[in-house]
Amino acid sequence: MLSFLEPQNWEVSVLKERILFFNEKEEFVKAVASSFNLKAHHILYKKGDKTIISLIAYVKGNSIVLPLYFVYSTLWISKKISDSTYSTHVTAFLGELKRRFKNMSLNLNPAISDVRPFIWSGFKIAPRFTYIKSLNTSSNYPTDVKSSIKKALDSGVEFIKISYSEELLRKNMLFLSKDKLLSKDKVNNILKFFNYLKSTGMIEFYVCSLRNNIIASGIVLVDDENKVAYTAFVNKVELNVFGNHSIHTFLYDGIFKSLSQRGYQIADLLGANVYSISKFKGKLQGDLFTYYNVDYTKLGGFLNDGLATVKKVLKKLLIR
């Protein structure tokens, strides 16, 4: 049974099954909704008194939208159900959503590997990839990675965790508008989102400094309760002294060590979908995972249903 609940009631039900993820917490949800001018719908699908599926959907009009491309959607599906029960409940859940929303877009987290109910429900499925690194074991990097770290150290580069910096944040966002990856309005919304988070402890800033000049920086989202970190942005200043890989390797290694020292267990590098980026991140000794972007449009569903009907009619005509 599908229910739309007040945030407090939704949280109480979810906490009976598990602890909250950082992107389900009230301050995070308010930051997204306020920054992008969206409504947050807290949704549960239950069997009896057991929560099977939970979702915080960001809604604009009649559509569930994906405001942050670098954060997974909050869809959670219980692991305590069998394969056949999973298919039944997820398909029913998606059917209920389709009756209420014309369009839907979600980035499923890597824990959701079975996307058959989405396919059966008329969603378009696009596989994406990321590296997830365990922080519980010491890194035995390849020779070229070790050389990059040594090069930075020998050159006097310092790794520093700093306090929130709006100036650094803007510099990290520059490539999104400069390369026309996102509109200026979208970039401004992301800036607002990060500014909302600055007092929550969910965002951390790291820099590499050479002779008191910042030459690279990283922005990391942290889920302290679950001890998971997400490297949202890593960028460098254009300097001939260092190649991208040399300084980025040193920065990532520093981030991993800082997180590990504070008990974090894994770091999601958030993306391995471009060849050059994937090749670099693959050397940092993470494990490759698949996650899925799923999209549904009611018009697309009608067209698919219509095509299926035509195929059935043609098949009957051909076998007469």
PDB file of C-alpha atoms in Angstrom:
ATOM      1  CA  MET A   1       0.000   0.000   0.000  1.00  0.00           C
ATOM      2  CA  LEU A   2       1.355   3.400  -1.052  1.00  0.00           C
ATOM      3  CA  SER A   3       1.252   6.294   1.410  1.00  0.00           C
ATOM      4  CA  PHE A   4       2.239   9.958   1.269  1.00  0.00           C
ATOM      5  CA  LEU A   5       3.262  11.021   4.772  1.00  0.00           C
ATOM      6  CA  GLU A   6       4.355  14.072   6.681  1.00  0.00           C
ATOM      7  CA  PRO A   7       8.168  14.108   7.016  1.00  0.00           C
ATOM      8  CA  GLN A   8       8.114  13.320  10.755  1.00  0.00           C
ATOM      9  CA  ASN A   9       5.764  10.331  10.328  1.00  0.00           C
ATOM     10  CA  TRP A  10       7.764   9.072   7.352  1.00  0.00           C
ATOM     11  CA  GLU A  11      10.965   9.232   9.386  1.00  0.00           C
ATOM     12  CA  VAL A  12       9.427   7.336  12.307  1.00  0.00           C
ATOM     13  CA  SER A  13       8.366   4.492   9.987  1.00  0.00           C
ATOM     14  CA  VAL A  14      11.736   4.315   8.229  1.00  0.00           C
ATOM     15  CA  LEU A  15      13.678   4.289  11.505  1.00  0.00           C
ATOM     16  CA  LYS A  16      11.865   1.087  12.463  1.00  0.00           C
ATOM     17  CA  GLU A  17      13.684  -0.619   9.567  1.00  0.00           C
ATOM     18  CA  ARG A  18      17.055   1.176   9.337  1.00  0.00           C
ATOM     19  CA  ILE A  19      18.961   4.381  10.023  1.00  0.00           C
ATOM     20  CA  LEU A  20      18.504   7.331   7.684  1.00  0.00           C
ATOM     21  CA  PHE A  21      20.922   8.103   4.875  1.00  0.00           C
ATOM     22  CA  PHE A  22      22.301  11.626   4.819  1.00  0.00           C
ATOM     23  CA  ASN A  23      20.220  12.641   1.786  1.00  0.00           C
ATOM     24  CA  GLU A  24      17.032  11.628   3.619  1.00  0.00           C
ATOM     25  CA  LYS A  25      17.637  13.935   6.571  1.00  0.00           C
ATOM     26  CA  GLU A  26      15.450  16.982   7.013  1.00  0.00           C
ATOM     27  CA  GLU A  27      18.195  19.587   6.460  1.00  0.00           C
ATOM     28  CA  PHE A  28      19.338  17.928   3.214  1.00  0.00           C
ATOM     29  CA  VAL A  29      15.800  17.601   1.858  1.00  0.00           C
ATOM     30  CA  LYS A  30      15.002  21.217   2.713  1.00  0.00           C
ATOM     31  CA  ALA A  31      18.238  22.344   1.033  1.00  0.00           C
ATOM     32  CA  VAL A  32      17.285  20.605  -2.223  1.00  0.00           C
ATOM     33  CA  ALA A  33      13.630  21.672  -2.191  1.00  0.00           C
ATOM     34  CA  SER A  34      14.437  25.311  -1.366  1.00  0.00           C
ATOM     35  CA  SER A  35      17.350  25.639  -3.810  1.00  0.00           C
ATOM     36  CA  PHE A  36      15.443  24.230  -6.779  1.00  0.00           C
ATOM     37  CA  ASN A  37      11.942  25.421  -5.813  1.00  0.00           C
ATOM     38  CA  LEU A  38      10.550  21.893  -5.618  1.00  0.00           C
ATOM     39  CA  LYS A  39       8.115  20.038  -3.390  1.00  0.00           C
ATOM     40  CA  ALA A  40       9.415  17.054  -1.429  1.00  0.00           C
ATOM     41  CA  HIS A  41       6.981  14.133  -1.190  1.00  0.00           C
ATOM     42  CA  HIS A  42       7.737  11.521   1.475  1.00  0.00           C
ATOM     43  CA  ILE A  43       6.473   8.193   0.153  1.00  0.00           C
ATOM     44  CA  LEU A  44       6.251   4.714   1.698  1.00  0.00           C
ATOM     45  CA  TYR A  45       5.126   1.386   0.299  1.00  0.00           C
ATOM     46  CA  LYS A  46       4.219  -1.046   3.076  1.00  0.00           C
ATOM     47  CA  LYS A  47       3.067  -4.634   3.455  1.00  0.00           C
ATOM     48  CA  GLY A  48       1.201  -4.766   6.728  1.00  0.00           C
ATOM     49  CA  ASP A  49       3.336  -2.879   9.225  1.00  0.00           C
ATOM     50  CA  LYS A  50       6.592  -3.546   7.317  1.00  0.00           C
ATOM     51  CA  THR A  51       8.128  -0.855   5.125  1.00  0.00           C
ATOM     52  CA  ILE A  52       9.159  -2.434   1.807  1.00  0.00           C
ATOM     53  CA  ILE A  53      10.034   0.697  -0.206  1.00  0.00           C
ATOM     54  CA  SER A  54      10.726   4.302   0.715  1.00  0.00           C
ATOM     55  CA  LEU A  55      11.298   7.372  -1.434  1.00  0.00           C
ATOM     56  CA  ILE A  56      11.593  11.119  -1.039  1.00  0.00           C
ATOM     57  CA  ALA A  57      10.476  12.403  -4.425  1.00  0.00           C
ATOM     58  CA  TYR A  58      11.267  15.926  -5.615  1.00  0.00           C
ATOM     59  CA  VAL A  59       8.261  17.080  -7.562  1.00  0.00           C
ATOM     60  CA  LYS A  60       7.633  19.860 -10.053  1.00  0.00           C
ATOM     61  CA  GLY A  61       4.079  19.938 -11.373  1.00  0.00           C
ATOM     62  CA  ASN A  62       3.189  16.330 -12.203  1.00  0.00           C
ATOM     63  CA  SER A  63       6.779  15.160 -12.541  1.00  0.00           C
ATOM     64  CA  ILE A  64       9.354  13.570 -10.266  1.00  0.00           C
ATOM     65  CA  VAL A  65      12.595  15.300 -11.197  1.00  0.00           C
ATOM     66  CA  LEU A  66      16.306  14.754 -10.581  1.00  0.00           C
ATOM     67  CA  PRO A  67      17.665  18.066  -9.266  1.00  0.00           C
ATOM     68  CA  LEU A  68      21.211  16.924  -8.398  1.00  0.00           C
ATOM     69  CA  TYR A  69      22.994  14.843 -11.008  1.00  0.00           C
ATOM     70  CA  PHE A  70      25.821  13.957  -8.566  1.00  0.00           C
ATOM     71  CA  VAL A  71      23.598  12.561  -5.788  1.00  0.00           C
ATOM     72  CA  TYR A  72      21.681   9.284  -5.912  1.00  0.00           C
ATOM     73  CA  SER A  73      17.927   9.402  -5.520  1.00  0.00           C
ATOM     74  CA  THR A  74      16.585   8.305  -2.140  1.00  0.00           C
ATOM     75  CA  LEU A  75      14.754   5.210  -3.390  1.00  0.00           C
ATOM     76  CA  TRP A  76      15.321   2.362  -0.923  1.00  0.00           C
ATOM     77  CA  ILE A  77      14.069  -1.220  -1.292  1.00  0.00           C
ATOM     78  CA  SER A  78      14.181  -3.723   1.560  1.00  0.00           C
ATOM     79  CA  LYS A  79      16.710  -6.559   1.269  1.00  0.00           C
ATOM     80  CA  LYS A  80      14.547  -8.748   3.518  1.00  0.00           C
ATOM     81  CA  ILE A  81      12.235  -9.912   0.715  1.00  0.00           C
ATOM     82  CA  SER A  82      12.556 -12.775  -1.778  1.00  0.00           C
ATOM     83  CA  ASP A  83      13.245 -12.343  -5.475  1.00  0.00           C
ATOM     84  CA  SER A  84       9.644 -12.980  -6.527  1.00  0.00           C
ATOM     85  CA  THR A  85       8.282 -10.747  -3.775  1.00  0.00           C
ATOM     86  CA  TYR A  86      10.720  -8.027  -4.842  1.00  0.00           C
ATOM     87  CA  SER A  87       9.387  -8.104  -8.400  1.00  0.00           C
ATOM     88  CA  THR A  88       5.772  -8.041  -7.212  1.00  0.00           C
ATOM     89  CA  HIS A  89       6.156  -5.169  -4.774  1.00  0.00           C
ATOM     90  CA  VAL A  90       8.431  -2.956  -6.890  1.00  0.00           C
ATOM     91  CA  THR A  91       6.204  -3.367  -9.955  1.00  0.00           C
ATOM     92  CA  ALA A  92       3.134  -2.498  -7.871  1.00  0.00           C
ATOM     93  CA  PHE A  93       4.936   0.498  -6.333  1.00  0.00           C
ATOM     94  CA  LEU A  94       5.913   1.819  -9.773  1.00  0.00           C
ATOM     95  CA  GLY A  95       2.379   1.303 -11.011  1.00  0.00           C
ATOM     96  CA  GLU A  96       1.079   3.493  -8.172  1.00  0.00           C
ATOM     97  CA  LEU A  97       3.609   6.199  -9.031  1.00  0.00           C
ATOM     98  CA  LYS A  98       2.640   6.065 -12.724  1.00  0.00           C
ATOM     99  CA  ARG A  99      -0.967   6.762 -11.792  1.00  0.00           C
ATOM    100  CA  ARG A 100       0.098   9.918  -9.974  1.00  0.00           C
ATOM    101  CA  PHE A 101       2.981  11.337 -12.033  1.00  0.00           C
ATOM    102  CA  LYS A 102       3.337  11.943 -15.776  1.00  0.00           C
ATOM    103  CA  ASN A 103       7.127  11.881 -15.797  1.00  0.00           C
ATOM    104  CA  MET A 104       9.767  10.422 -13.485  1.00  0.00           C
ATOM    105  CA  SER A 105      13.554  10.528 -13.386  1.00  0.00           C
ATOM    106  CA  LEU A 106      15.685   8.797 -10.750  1.00  0.00           C
ATOM    107  CA  ASN A 107      19.326   7.876 -10.215  1.00  0.00           C
ATOM    108  CA  LEU A 108      19.187   4.526  -8.448  1.00  0.00           C
ATOM    109  CA  ASN A 109      21.932   3.881  -5.934  1.00  0.00           C
ATOM    110  CA  PRO A 110      24.270   0.944  -6.702  1.00  0.00           C
ATOM    111  CA  ALA A 111      22.543  -1.246  -4.090  1.00  0.00           C
ATOM    112  CA  ILE A 112      19.547  -1.525  -6.466  1.00  0.00           C
ATOM    113  CA  SER A 113      20.879  -3.924  -9.083  1.00  0.00           C
ATOM    114  CA  ASP A 114      17.652  -5.603 -10.223  1.00  0.00           C
ATOM    115  CA  VAL A 115      15.939  -3.154 -12.587  1.00  0.00           C
ATOM    116  CA  ARG A 116      13.544  -5.614 -14.235  1.00  0.00           C
ATOM    117  CA  PRO A 117      10.437  -4.068 -12.609  1.00  0.00           C
ATOM    118  CA  PHE A 118      11.429  -0.710 -14.108  1.00  0.00           C
ATOM    119  CA  ILE A 119      11.775  -2.276 -17.556  1.00  0.00           C
ATOM    120  CA  TRP A 120       8.420  -4.034 -17.205  1.00  0.00           C
ATOM    121  CA  SER A 121       6.870  -0.735 -16.101  1.00  0.00           C
ATOM    122  CA  GLY A 122       7.965   1.142 -19.235  1.00  0.00           C
ATOM    123  CA  PHE A 123      10.983   3.003 -17.869  1.00  0.00           C
ATOM    124  CA  LYS A 124      14.003   3.748 -20.016  1.00  0.00           C
ATOM    125  CA  ILE A 125      17.084   2.278 -18.371  1.00  0.00           C
ATOM    126  CA  ALA A 126      20.539   3.803 -18.765  1.00  0.00           C
ATOM    127  CA  PRO A 127      23.466   2.083 -17.022  1.00  0.00           C
ATOM    128  CA  ARG A 128      26.046   4.318 -15.350  1.00  0.00           C
ATOM    129  CA  PHE A 129      29.283   3.445 -13.572  1.00  0.00           C
ATOM    130  CA  THR A 130      31.204   4.481 -10.497  1.00  0.00           C
ATOM    131  CA  TYR A 131      34.164   3.337  -8.421  1.00  0.00           C
ATOM    132  CA  ILE A 132      33.618   2.682  -4.726  1.00  0.00           C
ATOM    133  CA  LYS A 133      36.742   2.468  -2.607  1.00  0.00           C
ATOM    134  CA  SER A 134      37.060   0.688   0.728  1.00  0.00           C
ATOM    135  CA  LEU A 135      38.803   2.847   3.302  1.00  0.00           C
ATOM    136  CA  ASN A 136      39.367  -0.019   5.745  1.00  0.00           C
ATOM    137  CA  THR A 137      42.500  -1.326   4.032  1.00  0.00           C
ATOM    138  CA  SER A 138      45.776   0.385   3.190  1.00  0.00           C
ATOM    139  CA  SER A 139      46.248   1.269  -0.476  1.00  0.00           C
ATOM    140  CA  ASN A 140      48.894  -0.487  -2.519  1.00  0.00           C
ATOM    141  CA  TYR A 141      48.757   1.820  -5.520  1.00  0.00           C
ATOM    142  CA  PRO A 142      50.291   1.093  -8.938  1.00  0.00           C
ATOM    143  CA  THR A 143      53.782   2.491  -9.569  1.00  0.00           C
ATOM    144  CA  ASP A 144      52.607   5.528 -11.551  1.00  0.00           C
ATOM    145  CA  VAL A 145      50.179   6.524  -8.782  1.00  0.00           C
ATOM    146  CA  LYS A 146      52.913   6.259  -6.158  1.00  0.00           C
ATOM    147  CA  SER A 147      55.183   8.375  -8.392  1.00  0.00           C
ATOM    148  CA  SER A 148      52.513  11.081  -8.679  1.00  0.00           C
ATOM    149  CA  ILE A 149      52.124  11.253  -4.896  1.00  0.00           C
ATOM    150  CA  LYS A 150      55.903  11.378  -4.438  1.00  0.00           C
ATOM    151  CA  LYS A 151      56.203  14.115  -7.062  1.00  0.00           C
ATOM    152  CA  ALA A 152      53.721  16.288  -5.165  1.00  0.00           C
ATOM    153  CA  LEU A 153      55.427  15.668  -1.827  1.00  0.00           C
ATOM    154  CA  ASP A 154      58.903  16.359  -3.217  1.00  0.00           C
ATOM    155  CA  SER A 155      57.633  19.627  -4.711  1.00  0.00           C
ATOM    156  CA  GLY A 156      56.387  20.826  -1.331  1.00  0.00           C
ATOM    157  CA  VAL A 157      52.657  20.485  -1.995  1.00  0.00           C
ATOM    158  CA  GLU A 158      50.535  20.507   1.172  1.00  0.00           C
ATOM    159  CA  PHE A 159      47.220  18.750   1.659  1.00  0.00           C
ATOM    160  CA  ILE A 160      44.814  20.714   3.892  1.00  0.00           C
ATOM    161  CA  LYS A 161      41.229  20.248   5.079  1.00  0.00           C
ATOM    162  CA  ILE A 162      39.697  23.720   5.250  1.00  0.00           C
ATOM    163  CA  SER A 163      36.476  25.295   6.461  1.00  0.00           C
ATOM    164  CA  TYR A 164      33.559  26.077   4.156  1.00  0.00           C
ATOM    165  CA  SER A 165      34.588  28.415   1.321  1.00  0.00           C
ATOM    166  CA  GLU A 166      32.019  29.963  -1.015  1.00  0.00           C
ATOM    167  CA  GLU A 167      34.835  31.261  -3.233  1.00  0.00           C
ATOM    168  CA  LEU A 168      36.257  27.758  -3.618  1.00  0.00           C
ATOM    169  CA  LEU A 169      32.782  26.426  -4.263  1.00  0.00           C
ATOM    170  CA  ARG A 170      32.258  28.896  -7.106  1.00  0.00           C
ATOM    171  CA  LYS A 171      35.605  27.956  -8.651  1.00  0.00           C
ATOM    172  CA  ASN A 172      34.616  24.290  -8.585  1.00  0.00           C
ATOM    173  CA  MET A 173      31.341  25.135 -10.329  1.00  0.00           C
ATOM    174  CA  LEU A 174      32.978  27.145 -13.124  1.00  0.00           C
ATOM    175  CA  PHE A 175      33.530  24.198 -15.456  1.00  0.00           C
ATOM    176  CA  LEU A 176      29.807  23.349 -15.400  1.00  0.00           C
ATOM    177  CA  SER A 177      28.814  26.683 -16.943  1.00  0.00           C
ATOM    178  CA  LYS A 178      32.049  27.250 -18.902  1.00  0.00           C
ATOM    179  CA  ASP A 179      31.710  23.931 -20.742  1.00  0.00           C
ATOM    180  CA  LYS A 180      27.931  24.461 -21.008  1.00  0.00           C
ATOM    181  CA  LEU A 181      27.247  21.229 -19.160  1.00  0.00           C
ATOM    182  CA  LEU A 182      24.495  22.955 -17.178  1.00  0.00           C
ATOM    183  CA  SER A 183      22.621  26.222 -17.557  1.00  0.00           C
ATOM    184  CA  LYS A 184      23.631  29.194 -15.404  1.00  0.00           C
ATOM    185  CA  ASP A 185      20.348  28.908 -13.504  1.00  0.00           C
ATOM    186  CA  LYS A 186      21.038  25.250 -12.715  1.00  0.00           C
ATOM    187  CA  VAL A 187      24.575  26.068 -11.546  1.00  0.00           C
ATOM    188  CA  ASN A 188      23.208  28.850  -9.318  1.00  0.00           C
ATOM    189  CA  ASN A 189      20.736  26.382  -7.828  1.00  0.00           C
ATOM    190  CA  ILE A 190      23.582  23.999  -7.001  1.00  0.00           C
ATOM    191  CA  LEU A 191      25.473  26.869  -5.354  1.00  0.00           C
ATOM    192  CA  LYS A 192      22.386  27.659  -3.258  1.00  0.00           C
ATOM    193  CA  PHE A 193      22.129  23.999  -2.294  1.00  0.00           C
ATOM    194  CA  PHE A 194      25.717  23.858  -1.035  1.00  0.00           C
ATOM    195  CA  ASN A 195      25.265  27.119   0.864  1.00  0.00           C
ATOM    196  CA  TYR A 196      22.249  25.617   2.627  1.00  0.00           C
ATOM    197  CA  LEU A 197      24.419  22.683   3.702  1.00  0.00           C
ATOM    198  CA  LYS A 198      27.338  24.697   5.079  1.00  0.00           C
ATOM    199  CA  SER A 199      26.290  24.413   8.734  1.00  0.00           C
ATOM    200  CA  THR A 200      25.106  20.786   8.598  1.00  0.00           C
ATOM    201  CA  GLY A 201      28.472  18.997   8.629  1.00  0.00           C
ATOM    202  CA  MET A 202      27.507  17.193   5.403  1.00  0.00           C
ATOM    203  CA  ILE A 203      30.023  18.987   3.172  1.00  0.00           C
ATOM    204  CA  GLU A 204      33.819  19.130   3.456  1.00  0.00           C
ATOM    205  CA  PHE A 205      36.460  21.094   1.565  1.00  0.00           C
ATOM    206  CA  TYR A 206      40.018  19.963   0.832  1.00  0.00           C
ATOM    207  CA  VAL A 207      42.823  21.794  -0.964  1.00  0.00           C
ATOM    208  CA  CYS A 208      46.349  21.224  -2.210  1.00  0.00           C
ATOM    209  CA  SER A 209      48.556  24.244  -1.644  1.00  0.00           C
ATOM    210  CA  LEU A 210      51.929  25.070  -3.200  1.00  0.00           C
ATOM    211  CA  ARG A 211      53.823  28.029  -1.743  1.00  0.00           C
ATOM    212  CA  ASN A 212      50.573  29.308  -0.171  1.00  0.00           C
ATOM    213  CA  ASN A 213      48.686  29.122  -3.476  1.00  0.00           C
ATOM    214  CA  ILE A 214      45.766  26.727  -3.897  1.00  0.00           C
ATOM    215  CA  ILE A 215      46.446  24.524  -6.929  1.00  0.00           C
ATOM    216  CA  ALA A 216      43.683  21.926  -6.503  1.00  0.00           C
ATOM    217  CA  SER A 217      40.533  21.482  -4.456  1.00  0.00           C
ATOM    218  CA  GLY A 218      37.912  18.906  -3.668  1.00  0.00           C
ATOM    219  CA  ILE A 219      34.347  18.990  -2.340  1.00  0.00           C
ATOM    220  CA  VAL A 220      33.154  15.894  -0.496  1.00  0.00           C
ATOM    221  CA  LEU A 221      29.656  15.068   0.748  1.00  0.00           C
ATOM    222  CA  VAL A 222      29.740  12.990   3.920  1.00  0.00           C
ATOM    223  CA  ASP A 223      27.222  10.668   5.541  1.00  0.00           C
ATOM    224  CA  ASP A 224      28.692  10.555   9.032  1.00  0.00           C
ATOM    225  CA  GLU A 225      26.120   8.185  10.494  1.00  0.00           C
ATOM    226  CA  ASN A 226      26.637   5.557   7.787  1.00  0.00           C
ATOM    227  CA  LYS A 227      30.372   6.396   7.429  1.00  0.00           C
ATOM    228  CA  VAL A 228      30.157   6.863   3.657  1.00  0.00           C
ATOM    229  CA  ALA A 229      31.694   9.734   1.681  1.00  0.00           C
ATOM    230  CA  TYR A 230      31.011  10.972  -1.861  1.00  0.00           C
ATOM    231  CA  THR A 231      33.667  12.900  -3.814  1.00  0.00           C
ATOM    232  CA  ALA A 232      31.361  15.347  -5.554  1.00  0.00           C
ATOM    233  CA  PHE A 233      33.907  17.658  -7.235  1.00  0.00           C
ATOM    234  CA  VAL A 234      37.692  17.555  -7.698  1.00  0.00           C
ATOM    235  CA  ASN A 235      39.342  20.326  -9.718  1.00  0.00           C
ATOM    236  CA  LYS A 236      42.723  21.934 -10.249  1.00  0.00           C
ATOM    237  CA  VAL A 237      44.170  25.299 -11.206  1.00  0.00           C
ATOM    238  CA  GLU A 238      45.944  25.323 -14.556  1.00  0.00           C
ATOM    239  CA  LEU A 239      49.650  25.062 -13.752  1.00  0.00           C
ATOM    240  CA  ASN A 240      52.395  23.710 -15.970  1.00  0.00           C
ATOM    241  CA  VAL A 241      54.204  22.258 -12.964  1.00  0.00           C
ATOM    242  CA  PHE A 242      51.645  19.477 -12.506  1.00  0.00           C
ATOM    243  CA  GLY A 243      49.575  17.364 -14.836  1.00  0.00           C
ATOM    244  CA  ASN A 244      45.998  16.593 -13.916  1.00  0.00           C
ATOM    245  CA  HIS A 245      46.805  13.104 -12.702  1.00  0.00           C
ATOM    246  CA  SER A 246      49.743  14.056 -10.486  1.00  0.00           C
ATOM    247  CA  ILE A 247      47.921  16.601  -8.367  1.00  0.00           C
ATOM    248  CA  HIS A 248      44.561  14.827  -8.478  1.00  0.00           C
ATOM    249  CA  THR A 249      46.176  11.605  -7.256  1.00  0.00           C
ATOM    250  CA  PHE A 250      47.751  13.442  -4.325  1.00  0.00           C
ATOM    251  CA  LEU A 251      44.430  15.132  -3.505  1.00  0.00           C
ATOM    252  CA  TYR A 252      42.400  11.921  -3.633  1.00  0.00           C
ATOM    253  CA  ASP A 253      44.953  10.073  -1.510  1.00  0.00           C
ATOM    254  CA  GLY A 254      44.800  12.836   1.098  1.00  0.00           C
ATOM    255  CA  ILE A 255      41.004  12.742   1.134  1.00  0.00           C
ATOM    256  CA  PHE A 256      40.990   8.950   1.578  1.00  0.00           C
ATOM    257  CA  LYS A 257      43.434   9.147   4.497  1.00  0.00           C
ATOM    258  CA  SER A 258      41.514  11.967   6.193  1.00  0.00           C
ATOM    259  CA  LEU A 259      38.242  10.057   5.929  1.00  0.00           C
ATOM    260  CA  SER A 260      39.769   6.747   7.043  1.00  0.00           C
ATOM    261  CA  GLN A 261      41.285   8.353  10.135  1.00  0.00           C
ATOM    262  CA  ARG A 262      37.790   9.452  11.172  1.00  0.00           C
ATOM    263  CA  GLY A 263      36.252   6.020  10.758  1.00  0.00           C
ATOM    264  CA  TYR A 264      34.695   6.342   7.298  1.00  0.00           C
ATOM    265  CA  GLN A 265      34.397   2.959   5.618  1.00  0.00           C
ATOM    266  CA  ILE A 266      33.880   3.690   1.918  1.00  0.00           C
ATOM    267  CA  ALA A 267      34.228   6.529  -0.566  1.00  0.00           C
ATOM    268  CA  ASP A 268      32.090   6.668  -3.698  1.00  0.00           C
ATOM    269  CA  LEU A 269      34.041   8.450  -6.443  1.00  0.00           C
ATOM    270  CA  LEU A 270      30.751   9.388  -8.146  1.00  0.00           C
ATOM    271  CA  GLY A 271      31.258   8.544 -11.760  1.00  0.00           C
ATOM    272  CA  ALA A 272      33.342   6.486 -14.158  1.00  0.00           C
ATOM    273  CA  ASN A 273      31.380   7.197 -17.314  1.00  0.00           C
ATOM    274  CA  VAL A 274      34.046   9.022 -19.348  1.00  0.00           C
ATOM    275  CA  TYR A 275      36.976   6.958 -20.632  1.00  0.00           C
ATOM    276  CA  SER A 276      39.773   9.225 -19.384  1.00  0.00           C
ATOM    277  CA  ILE A 277      38.157   9.741 -15.975  1.00  0.00           C
ATOM    278  CA  SER A 278      37.416   6.038 -15.589  1.00  0.00           C
ATOM    279  CA  LYS A 279      40.991   5.135 -16.499  1.00  0.00           C
ATOM    280  CA  PHE A 280      42.328   7.495 -13.821  1.00  0.00           C
ATOM    281  CA  LYS A 281      39.878   6.534 -11.063  1.00  0.00           C
ATOM    282  CA  GLY A 282      40.447   2.849 -11.770  1.00  0.00           C
ATOM    283  CA  LYS A 283      44.018   3.231 -10.523  1.00  0.00           C
ATOM    284  CA  LEU A 284      42.830   4.382  -7.092  1.00  0.00           C
ATOM    285  CA  GLN A 285      41.918   0.793  -6.220  1.00  0.00           C
ATOM    286  CA  GLY A 286      38.179   1.093  -5.935  1.00  0.00           C
ATOM    287  CA  ASP A 287      35.708  -1.528  -7.141  1.00  0.00           C
ATOM    288  CA  LEU A 288      33.627  -0.807 -10.231  1.00  0.00           C
ATOM    289  CA  PHE A 289      29.858  -0.696  -9.657  1.00  0.00           C
ATOM    290  CA  THR A 290      26.912  -0.163 -11.972  1.00  0.00           C
ATOM    291  CA  TYR A 291      24.040   2.151 -11.101  1.00  0.00           C
ATOM    292  CA  TYR A 292      21.059   3.087 -13.231  1.00  0.00           C
ATOM    293  CA  ASN A 293      19.332   6.219 -14.397  1.00  0.00           C
ATOM    294  CA  VAL A 294      15.659   5.384 -14.943  1.00  0.00           C
ATOM    295  CA  ASP A 295      13.210   7.628 -16.805  1.00  0.00           C
ATOM    296  CA  TYR A 296       9.512   7.356 -17.428  1.00  0.00           C
ATOM    297  CA  THR A 297       7.216   9.511 -19.544  1.00  0.00           C
ATOM    298  CA  LYS A 298       3.516   8.790 -19.791  1.00  0.00           C
ATOM    299  CA  LEU A 299       3.546   9.522 -23.538  1.00  0.00           C
ATOM    300  CA  GLY A 300       6.380   7.050 -23.955  1.00  0.00           C
ATOM    301  CA  GLY A 301       4.397   4.482 -21.993  1.00  0.00           C
ATOM    302  CA  PHE A 302       1.338   4.989 -24.208  1.00  0.00           C
ATOM    303  CA  LEU A 303       3.478   4.592 -27.329  1.00  0.00           C
ATOM    304  CA  ASN A 304       5.048   1.395 -26.000  1.00  0.00           C
ATOM    305  CA  ASP A 305       1.641  -0.026 -25.071  1.00  0.00           C
ATOM    306  CA  GLY A 306       0.300   0.911 -28.497  1.00  0.00           C
ATOM    307  CA  LEU A 307       3.242  -0.724 -30.237  1.00  0.00           C
ATOM    308  CA  ALA A 308       2.765  -3.878 -28.176  1.00  0.00           C
ATOM    309  CA  THR A 309      -0.911  -3.988 -29.183  1.00  0.00           C
ATOM    310  CA  VAL A 310      -0.038  -3.573 -32.882  1.00  0.00           C
ATOM    311  CA  LYS A 311       2.495  -6.394 -32.627  1.00  0.00           C
ATOM    312  CA  LYS A 312      -0.117  -8.700 -31.080  1.00  0.00           C
ATOM    313  CA  VAL A 313      -2.625  -7.919 -33.844  1.00  0.00           C
ATOM    314  CA  LEU A 314      -0.022  -8.469 -36.575  1.00  0.00           C
ATOM    315  CA  LYS A 315       1.045 -11.748 -35.000  1.00  0.00           C
ATOM    316  CA  LYS A 316      -2.565 -13.001 -35.006  1.00  0.00           C
ATOM    317  CA  LEU A 317      -3.014 -11.970 -38.649  1.00  0.00           C
ATOM    318  CA  LEU A 318       0.185 -13.724 -39.700  1.00  0.00           C
ATOM    319  CA  ILE A 319      -0.727 -17.047 -38.132  1.00  0.00           C
ATOM    320  CA  ARG A 320      -4.205 -17.198 -39.716  1.00  0.00           C
TER     321      ARG A 320
END
